[in-house]
């Protein structure tokens, strides 16, 4: 069973694609169909002075299971306008990173702006990460995603975004600080060959801002799961999503990170206390249910490196696939870092005797870029989903 979750987007810089794998850039995308008049007369009026807020869910699937793509096409920061009854063209790159873009089909959005497409048997995908692009026929606005096909038994490490990473305010703030060493811990697990999954109880309408924050601070790429709109019980949503990965896709959780609120989520998927790492003050109630990270991520990372819990992921096929590229942004992690397109992690903890500002490995080679790099990163990511494609534009999957 395919499991849809929102994806990371590849950042563009100066209108050129920076998605690269083994020295090769992803093929330039050109819309397969020219712009047409809207199917409905009211659409032109509804879309005046609003920007696109489209998103496609990343799809996780097995080789022998259904491979389904789902997306939603909305306009305005709070989904003020729904794109109803309009054409959306679906494209996939079957041989990334330098293969040709293949036009699959044209869908029509329903009354809630949604589309769903099952990849036919003739185009069934093997293990790998495949870029997806959906383009609105009427104005050539677009959304990007990936479908990732994994073998059964793939191991993953899950992080609750708000609970694990943010050290100040909310991710909806201008630029909340990152907990010192958080990026290095995620990268450590990724380097060992684990699939990285980020979960949040936030609605998918906030996807662009949250993903931009993760990208700005150079978190390793992975799958991000948002709620489908506003939900009454976001913790239950997290648990159900993880249960689906385990029961339907036969994936295996190796470790989980979050706040004290997430302990119940991880208990619901039968994780042992040794697999659950919690950021925050230890409480007597939870001491027997998890491992508290009390001395910061740097100390935690040092412990991981010298413990058997930090063993490499067991599934060789998955490790090979992830080694060739990142899960969601194939191959550009080192490329981005070396060319200064993304700001390195700026990590901070509250001031005090035991909570001082720390330099992390991720931060060391990025501080010199300062505010200029931050502005560039934030600016580029802010534009990724609101632009329009023009024929021949140098745009890979973002």
mmCIF file of C-alpha atoms in Angstrom:
data_model
loop_
_atom_site.group_PDB
_atom_site.id
_atom_site.type_symbol
_atom_site.label_atom_id
_atom_site.label_comp_id
_atom_site.label_asym_id
_atom_site.label_seq_id
_atom_site.Cartn_x
_atom_site.Cartn_y
_atom_site.Cartn_z
ATOM 1 C CA UNK A 1 0.000 0.000 0.000
ATOM 2 C CA UNK A 2 1.372 3.378 -0.957
ATOM 3 C CA UNK A 3 1.771 5.785 1.903
ATOM 4 C CA UNK A 4 1.487 9.482 0.925
ATOM 5 C CA UNK A 5 3.494 12.040 2.862
ATOM 6 C CA UNK A 6 4.558 15.542 1.897
ATOM 7 C CA UNK A 7 8.024 15.886 0.470
ATOM 8 C CA UNK A 8 11.071 18.077 0.496
ATOM 9 C CA UNK A 9 11.582 20.451 -2.372
ATOM 10 C CA UNK A 10 14.875 21.112 -4.153
ATOM 11 C CA UNK A 11 15.975 24.696 -3.742
ATOM 12 C CA UNK A 12 16.617 26.782 -6.823
ATOM 13 C CA UNK A 13 19.268 29.474 -6.845
ATOM 14 C CA UNK A 14 19.536 32.192 -9.500
ATOM 15 C CA UNK A 15 17.008 30.351 -11.671
ATOM 16 C CA UNK A 16 19.173 27.294 -12.176
ATOM 17 C CA UNK A 17 18.763 23.745 -10.992
ATOM 18 C CA UNK A 18 21.197 22.609 -8.326
ATOM 19 C CA UNK A 19 19.925 19.067 -8.052
ATOM 20 C CA UNK A 20 22.934 16.944 -8.860
ATOM 21 C CA UNK A 21 24.019 13.315 -8.512
ATOM 22 C CA UNK A 22 27.489 12.006 -9.321
ATOM 23 C CA UNK A 23 28.319 15.251 -11.093
ATOM 24 C CA UNK A 24 25.179 15.223 -13.268
ATOM 25 C CA UNK A 25 22.363 17.722 -13.012
ATOM 26 C CA UNK A 26 18.775 16.593 -13.184
ATOM 27 C CA UNK A 27 17.267 17.087 -16.624
ATOM 28 C CA UNK A 28 15.784 20.485 -17.373
ATOM 29 C CA UNK A 29 11.990 20.346 -17.211
ATOM 30 C CA UNK A 30 9.829 21.767 -19.987
ATOM 31 C CA UNK A 31 6.025 21.656 -19.632
ATOM 32 C CA UNK A 32 4.644 18.986 -21.936
ATOM 33 C CA UNK A 33 1.445 20.912 -22.609
ATOM 34 C CA UNK A 34 1.024 24.620 -23.469
ATOM 35 C CA UNK A 35 -1.072 26.868 -21.286
ATOM 36 C CA UNK A 36 -4.787 26.745 -21.997
ATOM 37 C CA UNK A 37 -7.826 28.726 -20.994
ATOM 38 C CA UNK A 38 -9.324 27.712 -17.682
ATOM 39 C CA UNK A 39 -12.030 25.052 -17.851
ATOM 40 C CA UNK A 40 -14.285 27.183 -15.667
ATOM 41 C CA UNK A 41 -14.929 30.875 -16.259
ATOM 42 C CA UNK A 42 -14.949 31.665 -12.540
ATOM 43 C CA UNK A 43 -11.399 30.347 -12.056
ATOM 44 C CA UNK A 44 -9.766 33.399 -13.638
ATOM 45 C CA UNK A 45 -11.640 35.698 -11.256
ATOM 46 C CA UNK A 46 -10.995 33.552 -8.176
ATOM 47 C CA UNK A 47 -7.232 33.494 -8.749
ATOM 48 C CA UNK A 48 -6.665 37.234 -8.977
ATOM 49 C CA UNK A 49 -3.979 38.479 -6.585
ATOM 50 C CA UNK A 50 -3.336 35.134 -4.906
ATOM 51 C CA UNK A 51 -0.241 32.974 -5.102
ATOM 52 C CA UNK A 52 -0.067 29.210 -5.462
ATOM 53 C CA UNK A 53 0.196 27.039 -2.368
ATOM 54 C CA UNK A 54 0.169 23.678 -4.154
ATOM 55 C CA UNK A 55 1.646 20.565 -2.592
ATOM 56 C CA UNK A 56 2.065 16.947 -3.557
ATOM 57 C CA UNK A 57 2.474 14.257 -0.970
ATOM 58 C CA UNK A 58 5.625 12.223 -1.218
ATOM 59 C CA UNK A 59 4.621 8.630 -1.810
ATOM 60 C CA UNK A 60 6.265 5.721 -0.072
ATOM 61 C CA UNK A 61 5.596 2.370 -1.708
ATOM 62 C CA UNK A 62 6.869 -1.163 -2.095
ATOM 63 C CA UNK A 63 7.854 -2.653 -5.442
ATOM 64 C CA UNK A 64 4.888 -4.997 -5.533
ATOM 65 C CA UNK A 65 2.306 -2.645 -4.014
ATOM 66 C CA UNK A 66 0.196 0.186 -5.426
ATOM 67 C CA UNK A 67 2.212 3.286 -6.307
ATOM 68 C CA UNK A 68 -0.118 6.220 -5.817
ATOM 69 C CA UNK A 69 0.474 9.964 -6.176
ATOM 70 C CA UNK A 70 -1.778 12.486 -4.449
ATOM 71 C CA UNK A 71 -1.737 16.264 -4.426
ATOM 72 C CA UNK A 72 -3.777 19.313 -3.620
ATOM 73 C CA UNK A 73 -3.934 22.556 -5.589
ATOM 74 C CA UNK A 74 -4.747 25.652 -3.587
ATOM 75 C CA UNK A 75 -4.036 29.374 -3.709
ATOM 76 C CA UNK A 76 -3.345 31.821 -0.896
ATOM 77 C CA UNK A 77 -1.356 31.295 2.327
ATOM 78 C CA UNK A 78 -4.359 29.892 4.202
ATOM 79 C CA UNK A 79 -5.795 27.941 1.273
ATOM 80 C CA UNK A 80 -8.280 30.721 0.586
ATOM 81 C CA UNK A 81 -8.989 29.550 -2.976
ATOM 82 C CA UNK A 82 -9.469 25.975 -4.164
ATOM 83 C CA UNK A 83 -8.598 25.039 -7.734
ATOM 84 C CA UNK A 84 -11.730 23.153 -8.756
ATOM 85 C CA UNK A 85 -12.388 21.321 -12.017
ATOM 86 C CA UNK A 86 -9.111 22.288 -13.688
ATOM 87 C CA UNK A 87 -6.473 20.256 -15.540
ATOM 88 C CA UNK A 88 -3.219 19.132 -13.933
ATOM 89 C CA UNK A 89 -0.499 17.375 -15.957
ATOM 90 C CA UNK A 90 1.491 14.636 -14.210
ATOM 91 C CA UNK A 91 5.164 13.982 -15.030
ATOM 92 C CA UNK A 92 7.752 11.570 -13.656
ATOM 93 C CA UNK A 93 11.449 11.039 -14.216
ATOM 94 C CA UNK A 94 11.893 7.279 -14.468
ATOM 95 C CA UNK A 95 15.699 7.314 -14.716
ATOM 96 C CA UNK A 96 16.965 10.078 -12.440
ATOM 97 C CA UNK A 97 18.948 12.204 -12.271
ATOM 98 C CA UNK A 98 19.585 12.848 -15.953
ATOM 99 C CA UNK A 99 16.745 10.931 -17.581
ATOM 100 C CA UNK A 100 13.925 12.425 -19.571
ATOM 101 C CA UNK A 101 10.730 13.641 -17.987
ATOM 102 C CA UNK A 102 7.840 11.358 -18.906
ATOM 103 C CA UNK A 103 4.325 12.755 -19.228
ATOM 104 C CA UNK A 104 1.952 10.284 -17.590
ATOM 105 C CA UNK A 105 -1.549 11.717 -17.670
ATOM 106 C CA UNK A 106 -3.801 14.715 -17.229
ATOM 107 C CA UNK A 107 -6.008 14.825 -14.151
ATOM 108 C CA UNK A 108 -8.863 17.136 -13.168
ATOM 109 C CA UNK A 109 -9.019 18.561 -9.656
ATOM 110 C CA UNK A 110 -12.081 17.727 -7.575
ATOM 111 C CA UNK A 111 -14.161 20.085 -5.460
ATOM 112 C CA UNK A 112 -11.464 20.183 -2.746
ATOM 113 C CA UNK A 113 -8.606 20.767 -5.203
ATOM 114 C CA UNK A 114 -7.291 17.211 -4.919
ATOM 115 C CA UNK A 115 -5.978 14.783 -7.503
ATOM 116 C CA UNK A 116 -4.960 11.142 -7.181
ATOM 117 C CA UNK A 117 -3.111 9.002 -9.690
ATOM 118 C CA UNK A 118 -2.071 5.348 -9.579
ATOM 119 C CA UNK A 119 1.016 4.606 -11.647
ATOM 120 C CA UNK A 120 0.002 1.936 -14.197
ATOM 121 C CA UNK A 121 1.646 -1.473 -14.449
ATOM 122 C CA UNK A 122 3.363 -0.400 -17.670
ATOM 123 C CA UNK A 123 5.346 2.189 -15.685
ATOM 124 C CA UNK A 124 5.737 0.323 -12.371
ATOM 125 C CA UNK A 125 8.838 1.516 -10.538
ATOM 126 C CA UNK A 126 11.619 -0.486 -8.917
ATOM 127 C CA UNK A 127 13.509 0.448 -5.741
ATOM 128 C CA UNK A 128 14.629 4.070 -5.956
ATOM 129 C CA UNK A 129 13.649 7.724 -5.620
ATOM 130 C CA UNK A 130 11.792 9.276 -8.538
ATOM 131 C CA UNK A 131 11.010 12.993 -9.023
ATOM 132 C CA UNK A 132 7.384 13.910 -9.694
ATOM 133 C CA UNK A 133 6.078 17.185 -11.070
ATOM 134 C CA UNK A 134 2.459 18.252 -11.455
ATOM 135 C CA UNK A 135 1.734 21.338 -13.548
ATOM 136 C CA UNK A 136 -1.529 23.306 -13.604
ATOM 137 C CA UNK A 137 -2.479 23.628 -17.273
ATOM 138 C CA UNK A 138 -4.189 26.999 -16.877
ATOM 139 C CA UNK A 139 -1.283 29.019 -15.442
ATOM 140 C CA UNK A 140 1.709 26.642 -15.334
ATOM 141 C CA UNK A 141 2.049 26.915 -11.560
ATOM 142 C CA UNK A 142 3.343 23.617 -10.243
ATOM 143 C CA UNK A 143 4.235 21.364 -7.359
ATOM 144 C CA UNK A 144 7.101 18.900 -6.935
ATOM 145 C CA UNK A 145 7.467 15.695 -5.037
ATOM 146 C CA UNK A 146 9.056 12.262 -5.066
ATOM 147 C CA UNK A 147 7.802 8.730 -5.007
ATOM 148 C CA UNK A 148 10.187 6.478 -3.139
ATOM 149 C CA UNK A 149 10.005 2.743 -3.649
ATOM 150 C CA UNK A 150 11.517 0.771 -0.793
ATOM 151 C CA UNK A 151 12.138 -2.906 -0.093
ATOM 152 C CA UNK A 152 10.279 -4.432 2.839
ATOM 153 C CA UNK A 153 12.297 -4.352 6.027
ATOM 154 C CA UNK A 154 13.775 -0.900 5.431
ATOM 155 C CA UNK A 155 14.808 0.660 8.751
ATOM 156 C CA UNK A 156 14.091 4.268 9.630
ATOM 157 C CA UNK A 157 14.665 6.834 12.382
ATOM 158 C CA UNK A 158 11.837 9.258 13.121
ATOM 159 C CA UNK A 159 12.079 12.822 14.454
ATOM 160 C CA UNK A 160 9.245 15.010 15.701
ATOM 161 C CA UNK A 161 10.114 18.414 14.226
ATOM 162 C CA UNK A 162 8.783 20.715 16.944
ATOM 163 C CA UNK A 163 9.680 18.372 19.767
ATOM 164 C CA UNK A 164 13.208 17.535 18.629
ATOM 165 C CA UNK A 165 14.665 20.570 16.905
ATOM 166 C CA UNK A 166 13.246 23.996 17.736
ATOM 167 C CA UNK A 167 15.007 25.652 20.676
ATOM 168 C CA UNK A 168 12.990 28.871 20.640
ATOM 169 C CA UNK A 169 9.511 30.075 19.795
ATOM 170 C CA UNK A 170 7.690 28.288 16.987
ATOM 171 C CA UNK A 171 8.721 27.253 13.509
ATOM 172 C CA UNK A 172 6.123 29.749 12.343
ATOM 173 C CA UNK A 173 8.329 32.476 13.841
ATOM 174 C CA UNK A 174 10.837 34.400 11.738
ATOM 175 C CA UNK A 175 13.731 32.063 12.467
ATOM 176 C CA UNK A 176 13.530 29.930 15.614
ATOM 177 C CA UNK A 177 16.879 28.645 16.795
ATOM 178 C CA UNK A 178 17.866 25.036 16.332
ATOM 179 C CA UNK A 179 18.908 22.936 19.287
ATOM 180 C CA UNK A 180 22.681 22.638 19.285
ATOM 181 C CA UNK A 181 23.918 19.501 17.567
ATOM 182 C CA UNK A 182 20.470 18.437 16.287
ATOM 183 C CA UNK A 183 21.522 18.464 12.645
ATOM 184 C CA UNK A 184 24.603 16.366 13.371
ATOM 185 C CA UNK A 185 22.529 13.695 15.099
ATOM 186 C CA UNK A 186 20.160 13.407 12.142
ATOM 187 C CA UNK A 187 23.081 13.294 9.728
ATOM 188 C CA UNK A 188 24.738 10.565 11.819
ATOM 189 C CA UNK A 189 21.717 8.295 11.415
ATOM 190 C CA UNK A 190 21.481 9.087 7.721
ATOM 191 C CA UNK A 191 25.163 8.294 7.217
ATOM 192 C CA UNK A 192 24.518 4.885 8.766
ATOM 193 C CA UNK A 193 22.008 4.165 6.016
ATOM 194 C CA UNK A 194 18.702 4.796 7.781
ATOM 195 C CA UNK A 195 15.686 6.348 6.148
ATOM 196 C CA UNK A 196 14.987 9.682 7.866
ATOM 197 C CA UNK A 197 11.375 10.542 8.588
ATOM 198 C CA UNK A 198 10.198 13.828 10.061
ATOM 199 C CA UNK A 199 6.702 14.030 11.577
ATOM 200 C CA UNK A 200 4.671 17.026 12.645
ATOM 201 C CA UNK A 201 1.123 17.660 13.748
ATOM 202 C CA UNK A 202 0.993 20.810 11.643
ATOM 203 C CA UNK A 203 -1.439 21.082 8.694
ATOM 204 C CA UNK A 204 -0.010 20.624 5.219
ATOM 205 C CA UNK A 205 -0.836 24.236 4.321
ATOM 206 C CA UNK A 206 2.257 25.160 6.377
ATOM 207 C CA UNK A 207 4.485 22.808 4.414
ATOM 208 C CA UNK A 208 6.434 25.440 2.499
ATOM 209 C CA UNK A 209 7.431 27.402 5.586
ATOM 210 C CA UNK A 210 8.394 24.385 7.678
ATOM 211 C CA UNK A 211 10.356 22.728 4.873
ATOM 212 C CA UNK A 212 12.101 26.040 4.165
ATOM 213 C CA UNK A 213 13.130 26.210 7.818
ATOM 214 C CA UNK A 214 14.542 22.671 7.699
ATOM 215 C CA UNK A 215 16.383 23.418 4.468
ATOM 216 C CA UNK A 216 17.737 26.742 5.705
ATOM 217 C CA UNK A 217 19.367 24.970 8.636
ATOM 218 C CA UNK A 218 20.680 22.187 6.434
ATOM 219 C CA UNK A 219 18.851 19.267 7.994
ATOM 220 C CA UNK A 220 19.460 16.042 6.076
ATOM 221 C CA UNK A 221 16.725 15.414 3.589
ATOM 222 C CA UNK A 222 13.995 12.965 4.351
ATOM 223 C CA UNK A 223 10.278 12.344 4.288
ATOM 224 C CA UNK A 224 8.081 14.894 6.068
ATOM 225 C CA UNK A 225 4.601 13.953 7.252
ATOM 226 C CA UNK A 226 2.070 16.701 7.833
ATOM 227 C CA UNK A 227 -1.562 16.425 8.847
ATOM 228 C CA UNK A 228 -4.122 16.602 6.068
ATOM 229 C CA UNK A 229 -5.544 19.941 7.114
ATOM 230 C CA UNK A 230 -6.454 20.842 10.682
ATOM 231 C CA UNK A 231 -7.034 17.853 12.948
ATOM 232 C CA UNK A 232 -8.299 17.619 16.527
ATOM 233 C CA UNK A 233 -5.709 15.068 17.645
ATOM 234 C CA UNK A 234 -2.334 15.585 15.929
ATOM 235 C CA UNK A 235 -0.616 13.039 18.162
ATOM 236 C CA UNK A 236 -3.002 10.356 16.995
ATOM 237 C CA UNK A 237 -2.255 11.375 13.420
ATOM 238 C CA UNK A 238 1.462 10.849 14.024
ATOM 239 C CA UNK A 239 0.850 7.432 15.546
ATOM 240 C CA UNK A 240 -1.458 6.317 12.734
ATOM 241 C CA UNK A 241 1.039 7.429 10.112
ATOM 242 C CA UNK A 242 3.848 5.444 11.739
ATOM 243 C CA UNK A 243 1.583 2.409 12.195
ATOM 244 C CA UNK A 244 0.838 2.525 8.484
ATOM 245 C CA UNK A 245 4.529 2.491 7.604
ATOM 246 C CA UNK A 246 5.038 -0.539 9.814
ATOM 247 C CA UNK A 247 1.937 -2.588 9.003
ATOM 248 C CA UNK A 248 1.358 -1.766 5.334
ATOM 249 C CA UNK A 249 4.843 -1.046 3.987
ATOM 250 C CA UNK A 250 6.653 -3.356 6.419
ATOM 251 C CA UNK A 251 9.210 -0.735 7.452
ATOM 252 C CA UNK A 252 11.000 -0.971 10.791
ATOM 253 C CA UNK A 253 11.570 1.779 13.355
ATOM 254 C CA UNK A 254 15.061 1.784 14.806
ATOM 255 C CA UNK A 255 14.914 4.939 16.955
ATOM 256 C CA UNK A 256 12.551 7.842 17.643
ATOM 257 C CA UNK A 257 13.091 11.418 18.868
ATOM 258 C CA UNK A 258 10.677 13.990 20.231
ATOM 259 C CA UNK A 259 9.349 15.810 23.276
ATOM 260 C CA UNK A 260 7.530 14.376 26.282
ATOM 261 C CA UNK A 261 4.274 14.646 24.302
ATOM 262 C CA UNK A 262 5.627 12.172 21.758
ATOM 263 C CA UNK A 263 6.258 9.379 24.272
ATOM 264 C CA UNK A 264 2.645 8.232 23.931
ATOM 265 C CA UNK A 265 3.004 8.230 20.136
ATOM 266 C CA UNK A 266 6.070 6.018 20.237
ATOM 267 C CA UNK A 267 4.550 3.748 22.867
ATOM 268 C CA UNK A 268 1.613 3.248 20.512
ATOM 269 C CA UNK A 269 3.936 1.655 17.945
ATOM 270 C CA UNK A 270 5.464 -0.624 20.569
ATOM 271 C CA UNK A 271 8.919 0.917 20.792
ATOM 272 C CA UNK A 272 11.037 -0.016 23.788
ATOM 273 C CA UNK A 273 12.301 2.680 26.198
ATOM 274 C CA UNK A 274 15.811 2.175 24.770
ATOM 275 C CA UNK A 275 14.581 3.268 21.333
ATOM 276 C CA UNK A 276 12.892 6.500 22.449
ATOM 277 C CA UNK A 277 14.970 9.659 22.937
ATOM 278 C CA UNK A 278 13.223 12.619 24.516
ATOM 279 C CA UNK A 279 14.350 16.249 24.695
ATOM 280 C CA UNK A 280 13.288 18.029 27.868
ATOM 281 C CA UNK A 281 13.365 17.790 31.614
ATOM 282 C CA UNK A 282 13.205 14.235 32.968
ATOM 283 C CA UNK A 283 9.995 13.375 34.805
ATOM 284 C CA UNK A 284 9.396 10.531 37.211
ATOM 285 C CA UNK A 285 6.310 9.521 35.269
ATOM 286 C CA UNK A 286 8.254 8.944 32.044
ATOM 287 C CA UNK A 287 11.660 7.862 33.325
ATOM 288 C CA UNK A 288 10.919 4.199 32.715
ATOM 289 C CA UNK A 289 9.407 4.807 29.269
ATOM 290 C CA UNK A 290 12.219 6.572 27.412
ATOM 291 C CA UNK A 291 15.787 7.875 27.387
ATOM 292 C CA UNK A 292 16.067 11.576 28.243
ATOM 293 C CA UNK A 293 18.654 13.677 26.416
ATOM 294 C CA UNK A 294 19.771 15.793 29.358
ATOM 295 C CA UNK A 295 23.250 16.934 28.317
ATOM 296 C CA UNK A 296 22.461 18.133 24.796
ATOM 297 C CA UNK A 297 22.747 16.566 21.376
ATOM 298 C CA UNK A 298 26.546 16.788 21.228
ATOM 299 C CA UNK A 299 26.904 14.491 24.253
ATOM 300 C CA UNK A 300 24.144 12.250 22.904
ATOM 301 C CA UNK A 301 25.925 11.935 19.565
ATOM 302 C CA UNK A 302 29.145 10.952 21.309
ATOM 303 C CA UNK A 303 27.266 8.217 23.153
ATOM 304 C CA UNK A 304 25.660 6.976 19.937
ATOM 305 C CA UNK A 305 29.015 6.640 18.235
ATOM 306 C CA UNK A 306 30.267 4.297 20.928
ATOM 307 C CA UNK A 307 27.157 2.193 21.421
ATOM 308 C CA UNK A 308 25.685 -0.742 19.551
ATOM 309 C CA UNK A 309 22.452 1.189 19.053
ATOM 310 C CA UNK A 310 24.214 3.236 16.378
ATOM 311 C CA UNK A 311 24.901 0.228 14.148
ATOM 312 C CA UNK A 312 24.541 0.619 10.359
ATOM 313 C CA UNK A 313 21.113 -0.095 8.862
ATOM 314 C CA UNK A 314 20.755 -3.769 7.957
ATOM 315 C CA UNK A 315 19.004 -3.542 4.591
ATOM 316 C CA UNK A 316 21.841 -3.449 2.061
ATOM 317 C CA UNK A 317 19.634 -2.508 -0.896
ATOM 318 C CA UNK A 318 18.274 0.525 0.914
ATOM 319 C CA UNK A 319 21.692 1.580 2.163
ATOM 320 C CA UNK A 320 23.028 1.501 -1.378
ATOM 321 C CA UNK A 321 20.154 3.602 -2.664
ATOM 322 C CA UNK A 322 20.503 6.157 0.125
ATOM 323 C CA UNK A 323 24.264 6.290 -0.256
ATOM 324 C CA UNK A 324 23.892 7.464 -3.869
ATOM 325 C CA UNK A 325 21.748 10.347 -2.800
ATOM 326 C CA UNK A 326 19.606 11.734 -0.042
ATOM 327 C CA UNK A 327 16.132 10.445 0.570
ATOM 328 C CA UNK A 328 14.124 13.116 -1.185
ATOM 329 C CA UNK A 329 16.887 15.192 -2.739
ATOM 330 C CA UNK A 330 19.104 12.714 -4.582
ATOM 331 C CA UNK A 331 22.772 13.414 -4.223
ATOM 332 C CA UNK A 332 22.934 17.133 -3.663
ATOM 333 C CA UNK A 333 23.729 17.244 0.051
ATOM 334 C CA UNK A 334 27.493 17.648 -0.327
ATOM 335 C CA UNK A 335 26.971 19.626 -3.522
ATOM 336 C CA UNK A 336 24.860 22.211 -1.740
ATOM 337 C CA UNK A 337 27.235 22.434 1.181
ATOM 338 C CA UNK A 338 30.298 22.864 -1.006
ATOM 339 C CA UNK A 339 28.730 25.607 -3.087
ATOM 340 C CA UNK A 340 27.250 27.589 -0.220
ATOM 341 C CA UNK A 341 23.653 27.443 -1.422
ATOM 342 C CA UNK A 342 22.280 26.596 2.005
ATOM 343 C CA UNK A 343 23.008 28.187 5.332
ATOM 344 C CA UNK A 344 24.752 25.878 7.763
ATOM 345 C CA UNK A 345 23.069 25.148 11.025
ATOM 346 C CA UNK A 346 22.999 27.993 13.492
ATOM 347 C CA UNK A 347 22.430 26.223 16.776
ATOM 348 C CA UNK A 348 21.751 27.794 20.114
ATOM 349 C CA UNK A 349 20.459 26.850 23.513
ATOM 350 C CA UNK A 350 19.027 29.093 26.228
ATOM 351 C CA UNK A 351 21.647 31.022 28.119
ATOM 352 C CA UNK A 352 22.719 29.863 31.526
ATOM 353 C CA UNK A 353 25.503 27.935 33.254
ATOM 354 C CA UNK A 354 24.565 24.654 31.615
ATOM 355 C CA UNK A 355 22.885 26.018 28.495
ATOM 356 C CA UNK A 356 25.335 28.055 26.484
ATOM 357 C CA UNK A 357 25.739 28.739 22.805
ATOM 358 C CA UNK A 358 27.533 25.892 21.075
ATOM 359 C CA UNK A 359 29.413 25.504 17.849
ATOM 360 C CA UNK A 360 28.493 22.356 15.994
ATOM 361 C CA UNK A 361 30.210 20.475 13.231
ATOM 362 C CA UNK A 362 27.482 21.608 10.837
ATOM 363 C CA UNK A 363 27.962 25.230 11.840
ATOM 364 C CA UNK A 364 31.739 25.435 11.602
ATOM 365 C CA UNK A 365 32.102 25.936 7.850
ATOM 366 C CA UNK A 366 28.971 28.051 7.439
ATOM 367 C CA UNK A 367 29.248 30.915 9.894
ATOM 368 C CA UNK A 368 31.258 33.081 7.523
ATOM 369 C CA UNK A 369 28.325 33.277 5.167
ATOM 370 C CA UNK A 370 26.269 35.060 7.827
ATOM 371 C CA UNK A 371 23.122 36.960 7.137
ATOM 372 C CA UNK A 372 23.668 37.185 3.394
ATOM 373 C CA UNK A 373 23.399 33.427 2.996
ATOM 374 C CA UNK A 374 20.382 33.331 5.274
ATOM 375 C CA UNK A 375 18.586 35.905 3.148
ATOM 376 C CA UNK A 376 19.481 34.077 -0.039
ATOM 377 C CA UNK A 377 18.255 30.747 1.289
ATOM 378 C CA UNK A 378 15.050 32.133 2.726
ATOM 379 C CA UNK A 379 14.368 34.120 -0.421
ATOM 380 C CA UNK A 380 14.897 31.243 -2.792
ATOM 381 C CA UNK A 381 12.797 28.847 -0.736
ATOM 382 C CA UNK A 382 10.067 31.416 -0.399
ATOM 383 C CA UNK A 383 9.696 31.524 -4.177
ATOM 384 C CA UNK A 384 9.894 27.840 -4.980
ATOM 385 C CA UNK A 385 6.227 26.999 -5.084
ATOM 386 C CA UNK A 386 4.772 30.289 -6.283
ATOM 387 C CA UNK A 387 6.533 30.684 -9.600
ATOM 388 C CA UNK A 388 5.361 29.674 -13.017
ATOM 389 C CA UNK A 389 7.072 27.446 -15.493
ATOM 390 C CA UNK A 390 7.961 28.850 -18.844
ATOM 391 C CA UNK A 391 8.839 26.621 -21.818
ATOM 392 C CA UNK A 392 12.508 25.736 -21.657
ATOM 393 C CA UNK A 393 13.039 27.097 -18.175
ATOM 394 C CA UNK A 394 15.989 25.549 -16.368
ATOM 395 C CA UNK A 395 14.018 23.985 -13.580
ATOM 396 C CA UNK A 396 14.641 20.571 -12.146
ATOM 397 C CA UNK A 397 12.448 19.196 -9.403
ATOM 398 C CA UNK A 398 12.637 21.707 -6.636
#
